[in-house]
Amino acid sequence: MTYLGAHLSSSRGFFKMGQDALAIGANTFQCFVRNPRGARAKAVKPEDMAKLRALLAENQFGPFVAHAPYIMNPCSKDEGIRELAGRMMAEDLELMEHLPGNYYNFHPGSHTGQGVETGCQQIAAMLDGAVKPELHTTVLLETMAGKGSEIGGRFEELRMILDMARCGERLGVCLDTCHISDGGYDIAGDLDGVLEAFDRTVGLSRLKAVHINDSLNPCGSHKDRHALIGEGTIGTEAILRVIRHPALEGLPFILETPTDDKGHGEEIARLRERLGEI
């Protein structure tokens, strides 16, 4: 069985989100653990988390993916913004101890004119301050589209962060199909070549999760505009090749397409039908 899920609204309790994932035919899911455009953390009830752990185990879910807020920028030229990023990540990783053994995904950030190397050094420093040896969550750097001063649009930039961070062995990568296509990696026309380049540069053992999104823009546009599966420039067949690829077997595949839970359920059903799982 393939681990297919979607990004769900975090306005509900964590256990309710697990129930919602089941209702749309998912066996993994992703959510924000705090306001995605603010610093306020989501209140956590230990009994709610315990119920979610039981539900995930009972229904043989794949790994759960938490997503950091969009405002987190660990490589801003503003020291206060960098400190806030480190504080938010440290708090979120403490929360994730209620769901040990899962993933926490974040956008590496934008270097805001400081340059890629300086930005990567600052990201690595933030990670070393937040990723403690006693924690049980793998932190994932997300591949990005490379717009503006965004870091993570090239595999080499992710490798640089992994090498600079003392906690590098506790880190992984989440590959976003829209982002890497917009970043110039032709996953629609040369998936094997893209994965070989990733393996040479980062290592496929580091790849822990995949965001499956179509793109509104052509390969190399550096735009980052998600589309429904089959309604963009990547296309359904290319997304299915990603999900079926033997090098990615067992990973959680998460939809971040521009629709609601009902729409995500329909996308999951269509994908499972094409995968022969319905």
mmCIF file of C-alpha atoms in Angstrom:
data_model
loop_
_atom_site.group_PDB
_atom_site.id
_atom_site.type_symbol
_atom_site.label_atom_id
_atom_site.label_comp_id
_atom_site.label_asym_id
_atom_site.label_seq_id
_atom_site.Cartn_x
_atom_site.Cartn_y
_atom_site.Cartn_z
ATOM 1 C CA MET A 1 0.000 0.000 0.000
ATOM 2 C CA THR A 2 1.252 3.470 -0.921
ATOM 3 C CA TYR A 3 1.308 6.152 1.787
ATOM 4 C CA LEU A 4 -0.866 8.904 0.275
ATOM 5 C CA GLY A 5 -2.158 11.903 2.172
ATOM 6 C CA ALA A 6 -2.745 15.631 2.139
ATOM 7 C CA HIS A 7 -2.081 18.804 4.066
ATOM 8 C CA LEU A 8 -5.041 19.206 6.432
ATOM 9 C CA SER A 9 -6.327 22.265 8.254
ATOM 10 C CA SER A 10 -4.783 22.539 11.722
ATOM 11 C CA SER A 11 -7.754 24.498 13.111
ATOM 12 C CA ARG A 12 -9.007 21.180 14.467
ATOM 13 C CA GLY A 13 -7.504 18.965 17.160
ATOM 14 C CA PHE A 14 -4.786 16.518 16.151
ATOM 15 C CA PHE A 15 -6.974 13.435 16.714
ATOM 16 C CA LYS A 16 -9.738 14.995 14.601
ATOM 17 C CA MET A 17 -7.220 15.542 11.809
ATOM 18 C CA GLY A 18 -6.330 11.855 11.950
ATOM 19 C CA GLN A 19 -10.025 11.019 11.615
ATOM 20 C CA ASP A 20 -10.319 13.471 8.717
ATOM 21 C CA ALA A 21 -7.342 11.805 7.008
ATOM 22 C CA LEU A 22 -9.095 8.426 7.263
ATOM 23 C CA ALA A 23 -12.300 9.944 5.887
ATOM 24 C CA ILE A 24 -10.568 11.087 2.682
ATOM 25 C CA GLY A 25 -8.826 7.762 2.099
ATOM 26 C CA ALA A 26 -5.416 8.918 3.341
ATOM 27 C CA ASN A 27 -2.932 6.868 5.338
ATOM 28 C CA THR A 28 -0.610 9.754 6.149
ATOM 29 C CA PHE A 29 -1.119 13.502 6.504
ATOM 30 C CA GLN A 30 0.604 16.816 7.058
ATOM 31 C CA CYS A 31 -0.432 19.865 9.073
ATOM 32 C CA PHE A 32 0.906 23.048 10.620
ATOM 33 C CA VAL A 33 1.564 22.822 14.346
ATOM 34 C CA ARG A 34 1.200 26.581 14.778
ATOM 35 C CA ASN A 35 -0.284 29.522 12.891
ATOM 36 C CA PRO A 36 1.331 29.229 9.412
ATOM 37 C CA ARG A 37 1.636 33.018 9.078
ATOM 38 C CA GLY A 38 2.241 33.868 12.732
ATOM 39 C CA ALA A 39 4.205 32.804 15.774
ATOM 40 C CA ARG A 40 1.362 31.468 17.929
ATOM 41 C CA ALA A 41 1.761 27.783 18.724
ATOM 42 C CA LYS A 42 -1.176 25.393 18.631
ATOM 43 C CA ALA A 43 -2.410 24.283 22.080
ATOM 44 C CA VAL A 44 -1.716 20.595 22.661
ATOM 45 C CA LYS A 45 -3.690 18.219 24.882
ATOM 46 C CA PRO A 46 -1.665 15.096 25.761
ATOM 47 C CA GLU A 47 -4.804 12.918 25.696
ATOM 48 C CA ASP A 48 -5.580 14.160 22.174
ATOM 49 C CA MET A 49 -2.080 13.203 21.019
ATOM 50 C CA ALA A 50 -2.373 9.788 22.688
ATOM 51 C CA LYS A 51 -5.611 9.120 20.793
ATOM 52 C CA LEU A 52 -3.944 10.175 17.544
ATOM 53 C CA ARG A 53 -0.965 7.866 18.157
ATOM 54 C CA ALA A 54 -3.371 4.969 18.707
ATOM 55 C CA LEU A 55 -5.380 5.805 15.574
ATOM 56 C CA LEU A 56 -2.251 6.025 13.394
ATOM 57 C CA ALA A 57 -0.932 2.711 14.687
ATOM 58 C CA GLU A 58 -4.286 0.923 14.393
ATOM 59 C CA ASN A 59 -4.711 2.047 10.779
ATOM 60 C CA GLN A 60 -1.076 1.427 9.778
ATOM 61 C CA PHE A 61 -0.394 5.027 8.783
ATOM 62 C CA GLY A 62 2.875 6.046 7.252
ATOM 63 C CA PRO A 63 4.965 8.803 8.861
ATOM 64 C CA PHE A 64 3.191 11.994 9.913
ATOM 65 C CA VAL A 65 4.668 15.278 8.615
ATOM 66 C CA ALA A 66 4.468 18.514 10.593
ATOM 67 C CA HIS A 67 5.102 21.731 8.638
ATOM 68 C CA ALA A 68 6.860 24.799 10.015
ATOM 69 C CA PRO A 69 5.173 28.215 9.620
ATOM 70 C CA TYR A 70 5.838 30.220 6.481
ATOM 71 C CA ILE A 71 7.205 33.177 8.461
ATOM 72 C CA MET A 72 10.156 31.129 9.703
ATOM 73 C CA ASN A 73 13.317 32.496 8.083
ATOM 74 C CA PRO A 74 16.496 31.217 9.736
ATOM 75 C CA CYS A 75 18.740 33.057 7.251
ATOM 76 C CA SER A 76 17.252 36.554 7.368
ATOM 77 C CA LYS A 77 19.714 39.431 7.684
ATOM 78 C CA ASP A 78 17.547 40.500 10.666
ATOM 79 C CA GLU A 79 18.953 38.809 13.782
ATOM 80 C CA GLY A 80 15.593 39.030 15.555
ATOM 81 C CA ILE A 81 13.879 37.085 12.773
ATOM 82 C CA ARG A 82 16.610 34.431 12.907
ATOM 83 C CA GLU A 83 16.218 34.127 16.680
ATOM 84 C CA LEU A 84 12.431 33.785 16.305
ATOM 85 C CA ALA A 85 12.938 30.969 13.764
ATOM 86 C CA GLY A 86 15.164 29.066 16.176
ATOM 87 C CA ARG A 87 12.732 29.564 19.045
ATOM 88 C CA MET A 88 9.750 28.379 16.987
ATOM 89 C CA MET A 89 11.560 25.288 15.736
ATOM 90 C CA ALA A 90 12.738 24.345 19.236
ATOM 91 C CA GLU A 91 9.177 24.679 20.584
ATOM 92 C CA ASP A 92 7.707 22.698 17.685
ATOM 93 C CA LEU A 93 10.209 19.875 18.127
ATOM 94 C CA GLU A 94 9.258 19.649 21.810
ATOM 95 C CA LEU A 95 5.611 19.346 20.738
ATOM 96 C CA MET A 96 6.570 16.609 18.274
ATOM 97 C CA GLU A 97 7.771 14.465 21.184
ATOM 98 C CA HIS A 98 4.067 13.595 21.593
ATOM 99 C CA LEU A 99 4.389 11.907 18.157
ATOM 100 C CA PRO A 100 7.923 10.444 18.236
ATOM 101 C CA GLY A 101 9.560 9.041 15.153
ATOM 102 C CA ASN A 102 7.918 11.383 12.641
ATOM 103 C CA TYR A 103 8.993 14.376 10.521
ATOM 104 C CA TYR A 104 9.149 18.163 10.843
ATOM 105 C CA ASN A 105 9.477 19.933 7.488
ATOM 106 C CA PHE A 106 10.577 23.538 6.915
ATOM 107 C CA HIS A 107 11.444 25.930 4.091
ATOM 108 C CA PRO A 108 15.160 26.792 4.401
ATOM 109 C CA GLY A 109 14.390 30.492 3.948
ATOM 110 C CA SER A 110 15.688 33.479 1.976
ATOM 111 C CA HIS A 111 19.152 34.915 2.529
ATOM 112 C CA THR A 112 17.833 38.476 1.870
ATOM 113 C CA GLY A 113 20.943 39.588 -0.003
ATOM 114 C CA GLN A 114 23.578 38.070 2.274
ATOM 115 C CA GLY A 115 24.541 35.364 -0.228
ATOM 116 C CA VAL A 116 23.957 31.617 -0.332
ATOM 117 C CA GLU A 117 26.962 30.577 1.780
ATOM 118 C CA THR A 118 26.129 32.979 4.607
ATOM 119 C CA GLY A 119 22.483 31.915 4.441
ATOM 120 C CA CYS A 120 23.407 28.244 4.646
ATOM 121 C CA GLN A 121 25.699 28.913 7.621
ATOM 122 C CA GLN A 122 22.869 30.670 9.445
ATOM 123 C CA ILE A 123 20.408 27.843 8.705
ATOM 124 C CA ALA A 124 22.925 25.287 9.974
ATOM 125 C CA ALA A 125 23.488 27.323 13.157
ATOM 126 C CA MET A 126 19.737 27.505 13.814
ATOM 127 C CA LEU A 127 19.402 23.739 13.321
ATOM 128 C CA ASP A 128 22.278 23.025 15.703
ATOM 129 C CA GLY A 129 20.520 25.098 18.353
ATOM 130 C CA ALA A 130 17.122 23.418 17.932
ATOM 131 C CA VAL A 131 17.830 19.773 17.053
ATOM 132 C CA LYS A 132 18.761 18.206 20.378
ATOM 133 C CA PRO A 133 20.182 14.652 20.642
ATOM 134 C CA GLU A 134 17.391 13.530 22.961
ATOM 135 C CA LEU A 135 14.590 14.403 20.499
ATOM 136 C CA HIS A 136 12.922 11.789 18.293
ATOM 137 C CA THR A 137 11.924 13.813 15.199
ATOM 138 C CA THR A 138 13.765 14.009 11.881
ATOM 139 C CA VAL A 139 13.901 17.587 10.572
ATOM 140 C CA LEU A 140 13.422 17.891 6.805
ATOM 141 C CA LEU A 141 14.789 20.606 4.529
ATOM 142 C CA GLU A 142 12.288 21.178 1.718
ATOM 143 C CA THR A 143 13.399 21.570 -1.896
ATOM 144 C CA MET A 144 12.379 25.010 -3.157
ATOM 145 C CA ALA A 145 11.689 26.742 -6.486
ATOM 146 C CA GLY A 146 14.634 29.133 -6.127
ATOM 147 C CA LYS A 147 12.664 32.367 -6.446
ATOM 148 C CA GLY A 148 14.467 35.535 -5.426
ATOM 149 C CA SER A 149 17.039 34.905 -2.682
ATOM 150 C CA GLU A 150 15.370 31.639 -1.638
ATOM 151 C CA ILE A 151 17.747 28.875 -0.535
ATOM 152 C CA GLY A 152 17.044 25.254 -1.477
ATOM 153 C CA GLY A 153 16.361 25.675 -5.178
ATOM 154 C CA ARG A 154 19.486 23.640 -5.987
ATOM 155 C CA PHE A 155 20.422 20.282 -4.486
ATOM 156 C CA GLU A 156 23.931 21.627 -3.838
ATOM 157 C CA GLU A 157 22.507 24.195 -1.397
ATOM 158 C CA LEU A 158 20.800 21.480 0.638
ATOM 159 C CA ARG A 159 24.055 19.504 0.677
ATOM 160 C CA MET A 160 25.871 22.585 1.949
ATOM 161 C CA ILE A 161 23.480 22.926 4.896
ATOM 162 C CA LEU A 162 23.734 19.217 5.734
ATOM 163 C CA ASP A 163 27.529 19.446 5.716
ATOM 164 C CA MET A 164 27.671 22.643 7.782
ATOM 165 C CA ALA A 165 25.272 21.494 10.519
ATOM 166 C CA ARG A 166 26.809 19.519 13.380
ATOM 167 C CA CYS A 167 23.415 17.788 13.718
ATOM 168 C CA GLY A 168 23.499 16.884 10.007
ATOM 169 C CA GLU A 169 22.922 13.173 10.598
ATOM 170 C CA ARG A 170 19.572 14.032 12.237
ATOM 171 C CA LEU A 171 18.358 15.833 9.106
ATOM 172 C CA GLY A 172 16.598 14.745 5.929
ATOM 173 C CA VAL A 173 14.954 16.226 2.835
ATOM 174 C CA CYS A 174 11.382 16.604 1.610
ATOM 175 C CA LEU A 175 11.170 16.788 -2.179
ATOM 176 C CA ASP A 176 8.376 18.957 -3.633
ATOM 177 C CA THR A 177 7.500 18.098 -7.238
ATOM 178 C CA CYS A 178 6.216 21.580 -8.101
ATOM 179 C CA HIS A 179 9.196 23.271 -6.486
ATOM 180 C CA ILE A 180 11.900 21.219 -8.168
ATOM 181 C CA SER A 181 10.192 21.480 -11.556
ATOM 182 C CA ASP A 182 9.908 25.250 -11.156
ATOM 183 C CA GLY A 183 13.528 25.181 -9.960
ATOM 184 C CA GLY A 184 14.671 23.667 -13.265
ATOM 185 C CA TYR A 185 14.747 19.904 -12.581
ATOM 186 C CA ASP A 186 12.788 18.111 -15.327
ATOM 187 C CA ILE A 187 10.913 15.513 -13.285
ATOM 188 C CA ALA A 188 8.233 15.237 -15.987
ATOM 189 C CA GLY A 189 10.693 14.373 -18.765
ATOM 190 C CA ASP A 190 13.666 12.849 -16.908
ATOM 191 C CA LEU A 191 12.696 11.598 -13.451
ATOM 192 C CA ASP A 192 15.521 9.058 -13.337
ATOM 193 C CA GLY A 193 18.048 11.752 -14.176
ATOM 194 C CA VAL A 194 16.702 14.069 -11.476
ATOM 195 C CA LEU A 195 16.804 11.329 -8.831
ATOM 196 C CA GLU A 196 20.325 10.351 -9.912
ATOM 197 C CA ALA A 197 21.419 13.984 -9.535
ATOM 198 C CA PHE A 198 19.790 14.096 -6.096
ATOM 199 C CA ASP A 199 21.518 10.872 -5.093
ATOM 200 C CA ARG A 200 24.943 12.135 -6.248
ATOM 201 C CA THR A 201 24.549 15.469 -4.481
ATOM 202 C CA VAL A 202 22.471 14.770 -1.370
ATOM 203 C CA GLY A 203 21.928 11.003 -1.190
ATOM 204 C CA LEU A 204 18.615 9.195 -1.609
ATOM 205 C CA SER A 205 18.945 7.887 1.944
ATOM 206 C CA ARG A 206 18.236 11.478 3.045
ATOM 207 C CA LEU A 207 14.939 11.656 1.166
ATOM 208 C CA LYS A 208 12.161 11.066 3.719
ATOM 209 C CA ALA A 209 8.967 12.573 2.235
ATOM 210 C CA VAL A 210 7.544 13.885 -1.052
ATOM 211 C CA HIS A 211 5.072 16.698 -1.676
ATOM 212 C CA ILE A 212 3.159 15.745 -4.830
ATOM 213 C CA ASN A 213 1.937 18.910 -6.532
ATOM 214 C CA ASP A 214 1.404 19.845 -10.141
ATOM 215 C CA SER A 215 2.718 23.248 -11.280
ATOM 216 C CA LEU A 216 1.007 26.166 -12.996
ATOM 217 C CA ASN A 217 4.320 27.174 -14.576
ATOM 218 C CA PRO A 218 6.867 25.572 -16.936
ATOM 219 C CA CYS A 219 10.032 23.863 -15.760
ATOM 220 C CA GLY A 220 12.638 26.411 -14.661
ATOM 221 C CA SER A 221 10.179 29.278 -14.071
ATOM 222 C CA HIS A 222 11.198 29.765 -10.398
ATOM 223 C CA LYS A 223 7.592 30.734 -9.553
ATOM 224 C CA ASP A 224 6.235 28.160 -7.014
ATOM 225 C CA ARG A 225 2.549 28.029 -8.019
ATOM 226 C CA HIS A 226 0.895 24.710 -7.171
ATOM 227 C CA ALA A 227 -1.829 23.168 -9.352
ATOM 228 C CA LEU A 228 -4.222 20.249 -8.985
ATOM 229 C CA ILE A 229 -2.795 16.937 -10.169
ATOM 230 C CA GLY A 230 -3.284 16.743 -13.925
ATOM 231 C CA GLU A 231 -4.088 20.435 -14.319
ATOM 232 C CA GLY A 232 -0.532 21.732 -14.592
ATOM 233 C CA THR A 233 2.661 21.404 -16.593
ATOM 234 C CA ILE A 234 3.904 18.268 -14.794
ATOM 235 C CA GLY A 235 0.816 16.126 -15.400
ATOM 236 C CA THR A 236 -0.783 13.051 -13.866
ATOM 237 C CA GLU A 237 1.460 10.516 -15.604
ATOM 238 C CA ALA A 238 4.628 12.146 -14.310
ATOM 239 C CA ILE A 239 3.230 12.318 -10.762
ATOM 240 C CA LEU A 240 2.326 8.620 -10.963
ATOM 241 C CA ARG A 241 5.899 7.835 -12.076
ATOM 242 C CA VAL A 242 7.150 9.647 -8.980
ATOM 243 C CA ILE A 243 4.853 7.655 -6.681
ATOM 244 C CA ARG A 244 5.712 4.345 -8.378
ATOM 245 C CA HIS A 245 9.473 4.908 -8.534
ATOM 246 C CA PRO A 246 11.260 2.075 -6.697
ATOM 247 C CA ALA A 247 13.775 4.477 -5.162
ATOM 248 C CA LEU A 248 10.898 6.266 -3.385
ATOM 249 C CA GLU A 249 9.048 3.203 -2.135
ATOM 250 C CA GLY A 250 7.695 3.530 1.396
ATOM 251 C CA LEU A 251 7.863 7.335 1.580
ATOM 252 C CA PRO A 252 4.820 9.448 2.537
ATOM 253 C CA PHE A 253 3.413 11.302 -0.495
ATOM 254 C CA ILE A 254 1.579 14.460 0.577
ATOM 255 C CA LEU A 255 -0.762 16.568 -1.560
ATOM 256 C CA GLU A 256 -0.489 20.344 -1.132
ATOM 257 C CA THR A 257 -2.726 21.117 -4.100
ATOM 258 C CA PRO A 258 -5.085 24.150 -4.054
ATOM 259 C CA THR A 259 -8.298 22.459 -2.908
ATOM 260 C CA ASP A 260 -10.129 21.433 0.273
ATOM 261 C CA ASP A 261 -10.319 18.108 2.109
ATOM 262 C CA LYS A 262 -13.073 16.833 -0.199
ATOM 263 C CA GLY A 263 -10.980 17.708 -3.247
ATOM 264 C CA HIS A 264 -7.932 16.023 -1.748
ATOM 265 C CA GLY A 265 -10.022 12.916 -1.141
ATOM 266 C CA GLU A 266 -11.024 12.882 -4.803
ATOM 267 C CA GLU A 267 -7.395 13.287 -5.887
ATOM 268 C CA ILE A 268 -6.294 10.463 -3.580
ATOM 269 C CA ALA A 269 -9.036 8.188 -4.944
ATOM 270 C CA ARG A 270 -8.037 8.927 -8.562
ATOM 271 C CA LEU A 271 -4.373 8.274 -7.808
ATOM 272 C CA ARG A 272 -5.115 5.029 -5.973
ATOM 273 C CA GLU A 273 -7.285 3.861 -8.854
ATOM 274 C CA ARG A 274 -4.448 4.505 -11.307
ATOM 275 C CA LEU A 275 -2.026 2.762 -8.933
ATOM 276 C CA GLY A 276 -4.326 -0.280 -8.867
ATOM 277 C CA GLU A 277 -5.009 0.138 -5.141
ATOM 278 C CA ILE A 278 -8.789 0.491 -5.433
#
